[in-house]
Coordinates of C-alpha atoms in Angstrom, one line a residue:
E15 CA 77.9 62.9 -93.5
F16 CA 74.5 62.9 -95.3
R17 CA 73.3 64.8 -92.6
R18 CA 75.7 67.9 -92.9
V19 CA 76.0 68.0 -96.5
L20 CA 72.6 68.8 -96.3
F21 CA 73.1 71.5 -93.1
R22 CA 75.5 73.1 -95.1
S23 CA 73.6 73.6 -98.6
A24 CA 70.7 74.8 -97.1
L25 CA 72.9 77.2 -94.4
I26 CA 74.1 78.3 -98.2
S27 CA 71.5 78.2 -100.5
G28 CA 69.4 79.9 -97.8
I29 CA 71.9 82.9 -98.1
L30 CA 72.6 82.7 -102.0
S31 CA 69.1 82.8 -102.1
S32 CA 68.4 86.5 -100.3
G33 CA 70.9 87.9 -103.1
V34 CA 74.9 87.5 -100.5
N35 CA 77.9 86.5 -102.2
V36 CA 79.0 83.6 -100.4
H37 CA 82.7 82.8 -100.5
D38 CA 82.8 79.0 -99.0
L39 CA 85.9 78.3 -96.8
Q40 CA 84.1 74.1 -96.5
E41 CA 86.1 72.9 -93.6
M42 CA 87.4 75.3 -91.6
P43 CA 88.6 76.4 -88.2
I44 CA 86.5 79.6 -86.5
S45 CA 89.2 81.4 -86.3
V46 CA 90.5 81.1 -89.8
A47 CA 86.9 81.6 -90.8
R48 CA 87.2 84.9 -89.1
Y49 CA 91.2 85.3 -90.5
A50 CA 90.0 85.2 -93.9
V51 CA 86.3 87.8 -93.3
P52 CA 88.3 91.0 -94.1
K53 CA 91.2 89.4 -96.0
L54 CA 87.9 88.8 -98.8
S55 CA 87.0 91.6 -97.6
D56 CA 83.4 90.5 -96.2
A57 CA 81.1 92.5 -95.4
G58 CA 80.6 89.6 -92.8
G59 CA 80.6 85.4 -92.3
L60 CA 79.3 82.4 -89.5
H61 CA 80.5 79.3 -88.9
A62 CA 78.2 76.1 -87.9
R63 CA 79.9 72.7 -86.1
K64 CA 77.6 70.7 -84.0
S65 CA 77.7 72.1 -80.5
P66 CA 80.5 70.4 -78.7
F67 CA 77.6 70.6 -75.2
D68 CA 74.6 68.9 -76.9
K69 CA 74.6 66.8 -80.0
Q70 CA 71.8 68.0 -81.0
F71 CA 73.1 70.9 -81.3
I72 CA 74.6 73.1 -84.3
D73 CA 75.7 76.1 -83.4
I74 CA 76.2 78.4 -86.1
K75 CA 78.6 81.7 -85.2
F76 CA 78.6 84.9 -86.9
F77 CA 81.0 88.1 -86.8
E78 CA 81.3 91.2 -89.0
S79 CA 83.6 92.6 -91.2
R80 CA 86.4 92.6 -88.8
G81 CA 85.9 88.6 -88.7
M82 CA 85.2 89.9 -84.5
A83 CA 82.1 88.7 -82.8
L84 CA 78.6 90.7 -82.6
S85 CA 76.9 92.6 -80.3
S86 CA 74.7 90.8 -78.9
G87 CA 72.8 94.0 -80.2
K88 CA 73.3 92.5 -83.0
E89 CA 73.0 89.3 -82.2
K90 CA 69.6 90.4 -81.1
G91 CA 68.8 91.5 -84.5
I92 CA 69.9 88.5 -86.2
E93 CA 67.2 86.5 -84.1
N94 CA 64.5 88.3 -84.3
L95 CA 64.2 89.3 -87.9
F96 CA 64.5 85.2 -88.2
Y97 CA 61.8 85.3 -85.7
R98 CA 59.6 87.4 -88.0
E99 CA 61.0 85.7 -91.5
D100 CA 62.2 90.1 -91.7
F101 CA 64.7 88.6 -94.4
R102 CA 65.2 89.9 -97.9
R103 CA 64.4 87.5 -100.9
A104 CA 66.2 89.1 -104.3
K105 CA 65.0 87.6 -107.7
M106 CA 65.9 85.2 -109.6
E107 CA 68.5 87.4 -111.6
E108 CA 69.6 88.5 -108.8
T109 CA 70.4 85.3 -106.3
G110 CA 74.2 85.6 -105.0
E111 CA 77.0 84.1 -106.1
L112 CA 79.2 80.4 -105.0
V113 CA 82.7 81.7 -104.6
F114 CA 85.4 79.3 -103.1
P115 CA 88.6 81.3 -101.9
H116 CA 91.4 78.9 -102.5
R117 CA 94.5 80.4 -101.1
M118 CA 92.7 81.6 -98.3
L119 CA 95.1 78.7 -95.9
E120 CA 98.3 80.4 -98.0
F121 CA 97.1 83.9 -96.1
Y122 CA 96.5 81.6 -93.2
H123 CA 100.2 80.6 -92.4
Q124 CA 102.0 83.5 -93.7
G125 CA 100.3 86.4 -91.3
F126 CA 100.7 83.4 -88.5
L127 CA 105.1 83.1 -89.6
D128 CA 105.2 86.7 -89.5
A129 CA 103.4 87.1 -85.8
L130 CA 105.8 84.6 -84.3
N131 CA 110.1 84.9 -83.2
N132 CA 110.2 81.7 -86.2
K133 CA 114.1 81.9 -85.5
A134 CA 114.0 81.9 -82.0
I135 CA 111.9 78.5 -82.3
M136 CA 113.6 76.3 -84.4
E137 CA 116.8 76.9 -82.8
Y138 CA 115.2 75.9 -79.3
K139 CA 113.8 72.6 -81.1
P140 CA 110.1 72.5 -79.0
K141 CA 109.0 69.3 -77.5
V142 CA 105.5 69.1 -77.7
V143 CA 102.2 66.9 -77.4
I144 CA 99.0 68.3 -78.9
D145 CA 95.3 66.4 -78.8
Y146 CA 93.8 68.8 -81.6
A147 CA 90.3 66.8 -79.9
F148 CA 89.9 65.9 -82.9
S149 CA 89.0 69.8 -84.4
A150 CA 88.8 71.0 -88.2
A151 CA 93.0 72.4 -87.2
A152 CA 93.4 68.8 -87.1
P153 CA 94.7 69.3 -91.2
I154 CA 95.4 72.6 -90.9
F155 CA 99.0 73.4 -87.5
P156 CA 100.8 70.3 -88.4
W157 CA 102.7 71.7 -91.8
L158 CA 102.6 74.6 -89.5
L159 CA 104.1 73.1 -86.5
G160 CA 106.8 71.3 -89.5
K161 CA 108.4 75.1 -91.2
L162 CA 109.2 75.9 -87.2
G163 CA 110.8 72.9 -86.5
C164 CA 108.4 71.1 -83.8
E165 CA 108.8 68.4 -83.1
V166 CA 105.3 67.0 -82.4
V167 CA 103.2 63.7 -81.3
A168 CA 99.8 64.3 -82.3
L169 CA 97.0 62.7 -80.6
N170 CA 93.4 62.5 -81.9
A171 CA 94.5 63.8 -85.6
Y172 CA 92.2 63.6 -87.7
M173 CA 88.4 66.0 -87.9
D174 CA 85.3 63.1 -86.6
E175 CA 82.1 65.2 -85.8
N176 CA 80.8 63.0 -83.4
K177 CA 83.6 63.0 -81.2
L178 CA 83.8 67.4 -80.8
T179 CA 80.7 66.6 -77.8
K180 CA 82.7 65.6 -74.9
T181 CA 81.1 64.7 -71.9
P182 CA 82.5 65.6 -68.0
E183 CA 84.3 62.5 -68.0
E184 CA 85.6 61.9 -71.8
F185 CA 86.5 65.7 -71.5
Q186 CA 88.8 64.8 -67.9
A187 CA 89.8 61.5 -68.9
A188 CA 91.4 63.3 -71.6
L189 CA 93.2 65.7 -69.8
K190 CA 94.9 63.1 -67.2
Q191 CA 95.8 61.6 -70.4
L192 CA 97.8 64.6 -71.8
S193 CA 99.0 64.9 -68.7
D194 CA 100.3 60.9 -68.2
I195 CA 101.6 61.2 -71.9
V196 CA 103.9 64.7 -71.5
P197 CA 106.7 63.5 -68.6
T198 CA 107.1 60.2 -70.3
L199 CA 108.0 61.2 -73.2
R200 CA 109.8 64.2 -71.9
A201 CA 108.1 67.2 -74.0
N202 CA 108.1 70.5 -73.1
F203 CA 104.6 70.5 -72.7
G204 CA 101.7 68.8 -74.2
V205 CA 98.7 71.7 -74.9
L206 CA 94.9 70.0 -75.7
F207 CA 92.5 71.9 -77.9
D208 CA 88.7 73.5 -77.1
A209 CA 85.9 72.0 -79.8
G210 CA 86.5 74.8 -81.6
A211 CA 90.7 75.1 -81.7
E212 CA 90.3 78.0 -79.8
K213 CA 90.8 77.6 -76.4
I214 CA 93.4 75.3 -75.2
F215 CA 94.7 73.3 -72.4
V216 CA 98.0 73.2 -70.5
V217 CA 99.8 70.7 -69.3
D218 CA 104.0 71.1 -68.3
E219 CA 106.8 69.1 -68.4
K220 CA 106.3 67.4 -65.4
G221 CA 102.5 67.1 -66.4
H222 CA 100.7 69.1 -64.1
L223 CA 97.5 70.5 -65.3
L224 CA 97.2 74.7 -65.7
E225 CA 94.3 75.8 -64.0
G226 CA 93.2 79.1 -66.1
T227 CA 94.4 81.2 -63.8
E228 CA 97.9 80.3 -63.3
L229 CA 97.3 79.7 -67.4
L230 CA 96.8 83.5 -67.6
A231 CA 98.7 84.4 -65.6
L232 CA 101.8 82.5 -67.4
F233 CA 100.8 84.1 -70.9
S234 CA 100.5 87.5 -68.4
L235 CA 104.0 87.1 -67.9
F236 CA 105.8 86.1 -70.5
T237 CA 103.7 89.0 -72.0
Y238 CA 105.5 91.2 -69.1
R239 CA 109.1 89.7 -69.5
H240 CA 109.5 90.4 -73.5
H241 CA 107.4 94.2 -73.8
K242 CA 108.4 95.6 -70.9
G243 CA 105.5 97.7 -70.1
A244 CA 103.2 95.6 -72.3
K245 CA 99.7 96.8 -71.4
T246 CA 97.0 93.5 -71.3
V247 CA 93.8 93.3 -70.3
V248 CA 91.3 91.0 -69.2
P249 CA 87.7 90.6 -67.7
V250 CA 86.8 92.1 -64.1
N251 CA 86.0 88.7 -62.8
S252 CA 90.0 87.7 -63.7
S253 CA 91.9 87.1 -60.6
Q254 CA 93.8 89.9 -58.2
I255 CA 96.4 87.4 -58.7
L256 CA 96.6 89.2 -62.7
A257 CA 96.9 93.4 -60.9
D258 CA 99.3 91.8 -58.4
L259 CA 101.5 90.2 -61.7
A260 CA 100.8 93.3 -63.3
K261 CA 102.1 95.6 -60.6
A262 CA 105.1 93.6 -59.9
N263 CA 106.4 92.9 -63.6
G264 CA 106.1 96.3 -64.9
G265 CA 103.1 96.1 -66.9
K266 CA 99.8 97.4 -67.2
L267 CA 95.9 95.9 -66.6
Q268 CA 93.3 97.2 -68.1
W269 CA 90.1 95.2 -67.0
S270 CA 86.7 94.7 -69.8
R271 CA 83.4 93.2 -69.6
I272 CA 82.8 89.7 -69.2
N273 CA 82.2 88.8 -72.8
Y274 CA 83.9 87.8 -76.3
Y275 CA 82.8 91.6 -78.3
S276 CA 84.5 93.2 -75.3
L277 CA 87.9 91.0 -75.5
M278 CA 87.7 90.9 -78.9
E279 CA 87.5 95.1 -79.3
A280 CA 89.5 95.5 -76.6
A281 CA 92.7 93.9 -78.8
T282 CA 92.1 96.0 -81.9
Q283 CA 94.2 98.3 -79.7
S284 CA 96.8 100.0 -80.7
D285 CA 98.5 100.2 -77.3
V286 CA 97.2 96.1 -76.2
A287 CA 99.6 93.7 -76.4
F288 CA 98.0 90.5 -75.2
V289 CA 94.0 89.8 -74.1
G290 CA 93.3 86.3 -72.2
E291 CA 90.7 84.6 -70.1
A292 CA 90.3 82.2 -67.6
D293 CA 88.9 79.9 -69.7
G294 CA 92.2 79.3 -72.0
G295 CA 90.9 82.4 -74.3
F296 CA 93.6 84.2 -75.7
I297 CA 93.9 86.8 -78.4
F298 CA 97.4 88.4 -80.0
P299 CA 97.1 91.8 -80.7
N300 CA 99.9 91.5 -83.0
F301 CA 98.2 88.6 -85.3
A302 CA 94.2 89.1 -84.8
P303 CA 91.6 90.6 -82.6
F304 CA 89.9 86.9 -81.6
M305 CA 91.1 84.0 -79.9
D306 CA 92.9 80.9 -81.6
A307 CA 94.5 77.4 -80.3
M308 CA 96.9 77.5 -82.8
M309 CA 98.1 80.9 -82.0
S310 CA 98.2 80.5 -78.2
T311 CA 100.0 77.4 -78.7
G312 CA 102.6 79.0 -81.4
K313 CA 103.1 82.3 -78.1
L314 CA 103.6 79.2 -76.3
M315 CA 106.3 78.5 -78.1
E316 CA 107.8 81.2 -78.9
F317 CA 107.9 82.1 -74.8
T318 CA 109.2 79.1 -73.6
A319 CA 111.7 79.0 -76.4
L320 CA 112.9 82.9 -76.0
E321 CA 113.2 81.9 -72.1
G322 CA 115.1 78.4 -73.0
K323 CA 113.3 77.3 -69.0
P324 CA 111.0 74.7 -69.2
I325 CA 107.0 76.5 -67.6
S326 CA 107.3 74.8 -64.1
T327 CA 110.0 77.8 -63.5
F328 CA 108.1 80.4 -64.3
L329 CA 104.4 78.7 -62.2
E330 CA 106.4 79.8 -59.1
Q331 CA 107.0 83.9 -59.9
I332 CA 102.7 83.5 -59.7
P333 CA 101.8 84.3 -57.1
K334 CA 98.5 81.6 -55.5
K335 CA 95.0 83.2 -53.8
I336 CA 92.1 80.7 -53.0
Q337 CA 88.5 81.8 -55.1
V338 CA 85.6 80.6 -53.6
T339 CA 81.9 81.1 -55.9
Q340 CA 78.8 80.2 -55.1
K341 CA 75.4 80.8 -57.1
V342 CA 72.4 81.8 -54.9
P343 CA 68.7 82.0 -57.1
C344 CA 67.0 86.3 -57.3
S345 CA 63.9 86.1 -59.6
W346 CA 64.3 88.1 -62.7
E347 CA 62.1 91.0 -61.3
M348 CA 64.7 91.4 -58.1
K349 CA 67.2 91.4 -59.5
G350 CA 67.6 95.6 -60.9
T351 CA 66.7 95.9 -56.8
I352 CA 69.2 93.7 -55.4
M353 CA 71.8 95.4 -58.0
R354 CA 71.3 99.4 -56.5
H355 CA 71.1 97.3 -52.8
L356 CA 74.8 96.3 -54.0
I357 CA 76.0 99.5 -54.9
E358 CA 75.0 102.0 -52.2
D359 CA 76.4 98.9 -49.9
T360 CA 80.1 99.0 -51.3
A361 CA 79.8 102.9 -52.2
N362 CA 82.8 103.3 -49.7
E363 CA 84.7 100.8 -50.8
K364 CA 87.4 100.3 -53.4
R365 CA 85.4 98.8 -56.8
D366 CA 85.3 98.0 -60.3
L367 CA 81.8 98.2 -61.3
I368 CA 82.5 97.1 -65.6
D369 CA 80.4 94.8 -64.9
G370 CA 79.0 93.5 -62.0
I371 CA 80.5 94.1 -59.1
K372 CA 84.0 93.7 -57.4
V373 CA 84.8 95.3 -54.3
N374 CA 88.5 95.6 -53.2
L375 CA 89.1 94.9 -49.7
N376 CA 93.0 95.0 -49.1
G377 CA 93.6 92.0 -50.5
S378 CA 90.9 90.2 -50.7
S379 CA 87.9 91.0 -53.6
I380 CA 84.6 90.3 -53.9
M381 CA 83.1 89.3 -57.2
I382 CA 78.8 89.6 -57.5
L383 CA 77.7 88.7 -61.5
P384 CA 73.8 88.6 -62.5
D385 CA 73.3 86.1 -65.0
A386 CA 72.2 87.3 -67.9
D387 CA 70.8 84.0 -68.9
M388 CA 69.3 82.4 -65.2
A389 CA 67.8 83.3 -62.4
I390 CA 71.2 83.2 -60.1
F391 CA 73.5 85.8 -59.3
H392 CA 77.5 84.6 -58.6
V393 CA 78.9 85.3 -55.9
T394 CA 82.9 85.2 -55.9
A395 CA 85.1 85.6 -52.9
E396 CA 88.9 85.7 -53.1
A397 CA 91.6 85.8 -50.8
E398 CA 94.6 84.0 -49.3
N399 CA 93.2 81.4 -47.5
E400 CA 89.6 80.1 -47.9
K401 CA 88.7 80.3 -44.5
K402 CA 88.5 84.1 -45.5
A403 CA 87.2 83.8 -49.0
Q404 CA 84.4 81.3 -47.6
D405 CA 83.7 84.2 -45.2
L406 CA 83.0 86.9 -48.4
V407 CA 81.3 84.6 -50.3
A408 CA 78.6 84.1 -46.4
A409 CA 78.8 87.4 -46.0
Y410 CA 77.6 88.9 -49.5
V411 CA 74.8 85.5 -50.5
D412 CA 73.0 86.9 -47.1
K413 CA 72.9 89.8 -48.5
I414 CA 71.4 89.4 -51.2
K415 CA 69.0 87.2 -49.6
K416 CA 68.5 89.3 -46.7
W417 CA 67.6 92.9 -49.3
Q418 CA 64.7 89.3 -51.6
G419 CA 63.2 89.5 -48.6

């Protein structure tokens, strides 16, 4: 508790000392903080939390006036200013003011309910198991679920910063527990929040854990069924299943670059109904242009209420393909050369160059993506069977190794 208060006080004091006013939302999920920025007409915002991956780190997420993520260029600009200590220092009489906006949660509640079909959910009365994972959504979401008339079984429904960071084994154990509980309680589905309450992991009524592409395809399918001719946006490294699904259901699919900023920007387009990625993050533009685990859960309740059928019945409508991925070491100096070779090699193929290179090959596809942080390439193939996918990956891995000399 002391360390948390100390860090928070230091962060706020530093901002005030530069002459900037601060709205302190105290303990809130990052999605609520993002929602608050435009509502309060602020120039930007930030959210600090313990890293879900390493207990020794604290994540500080910055966002701009719309509550959206900063571009990579602006993020680097902030880092450069910080390391150079090249920031404004205000005179004593020019320091910022600290304000606690008391009605912000009311604005979020109202916006949340306005974005859902409340009547359909209340009539359906879904029974849902929710594992809050000790996140900051635990004190906020129950009130909304109560307003929607849901029957909820809550797990880990209190905040505990010491339990936000999970090992892979602990995360898998949480998923296993959810898979066991949902069919036992005869719930409609179960949801596990991530530590930031931005992403969700879903278990259907049979206890089946929906893998990333499966869940993304399910949301896409529901969107097409309830918004005729809808346009959806997914990262270019997503499965070709999504393109097939859009075509089969009269929808439109747009590929985007593989980063949060690009997905959020896509969500601001007036004709986009849904934005998602295969890691459990979904954006519903009629609510806000950013990921929110609470809204994703609300939309899943809405869709199942409108359909009146269990989730498992829709999984049968989603095509199945196999993906195989391999990492290929490559020095930073050679990355540009390899990309040029790949562009020349695939010149006569049907391809996308939005981010990396994605080549479509008669029902199969191969994605070659240089890693932004490590000296490697990610090579991912997708095909109707594992052997074909493995052969595709092997062929392009050999090419990358050959071009490196």
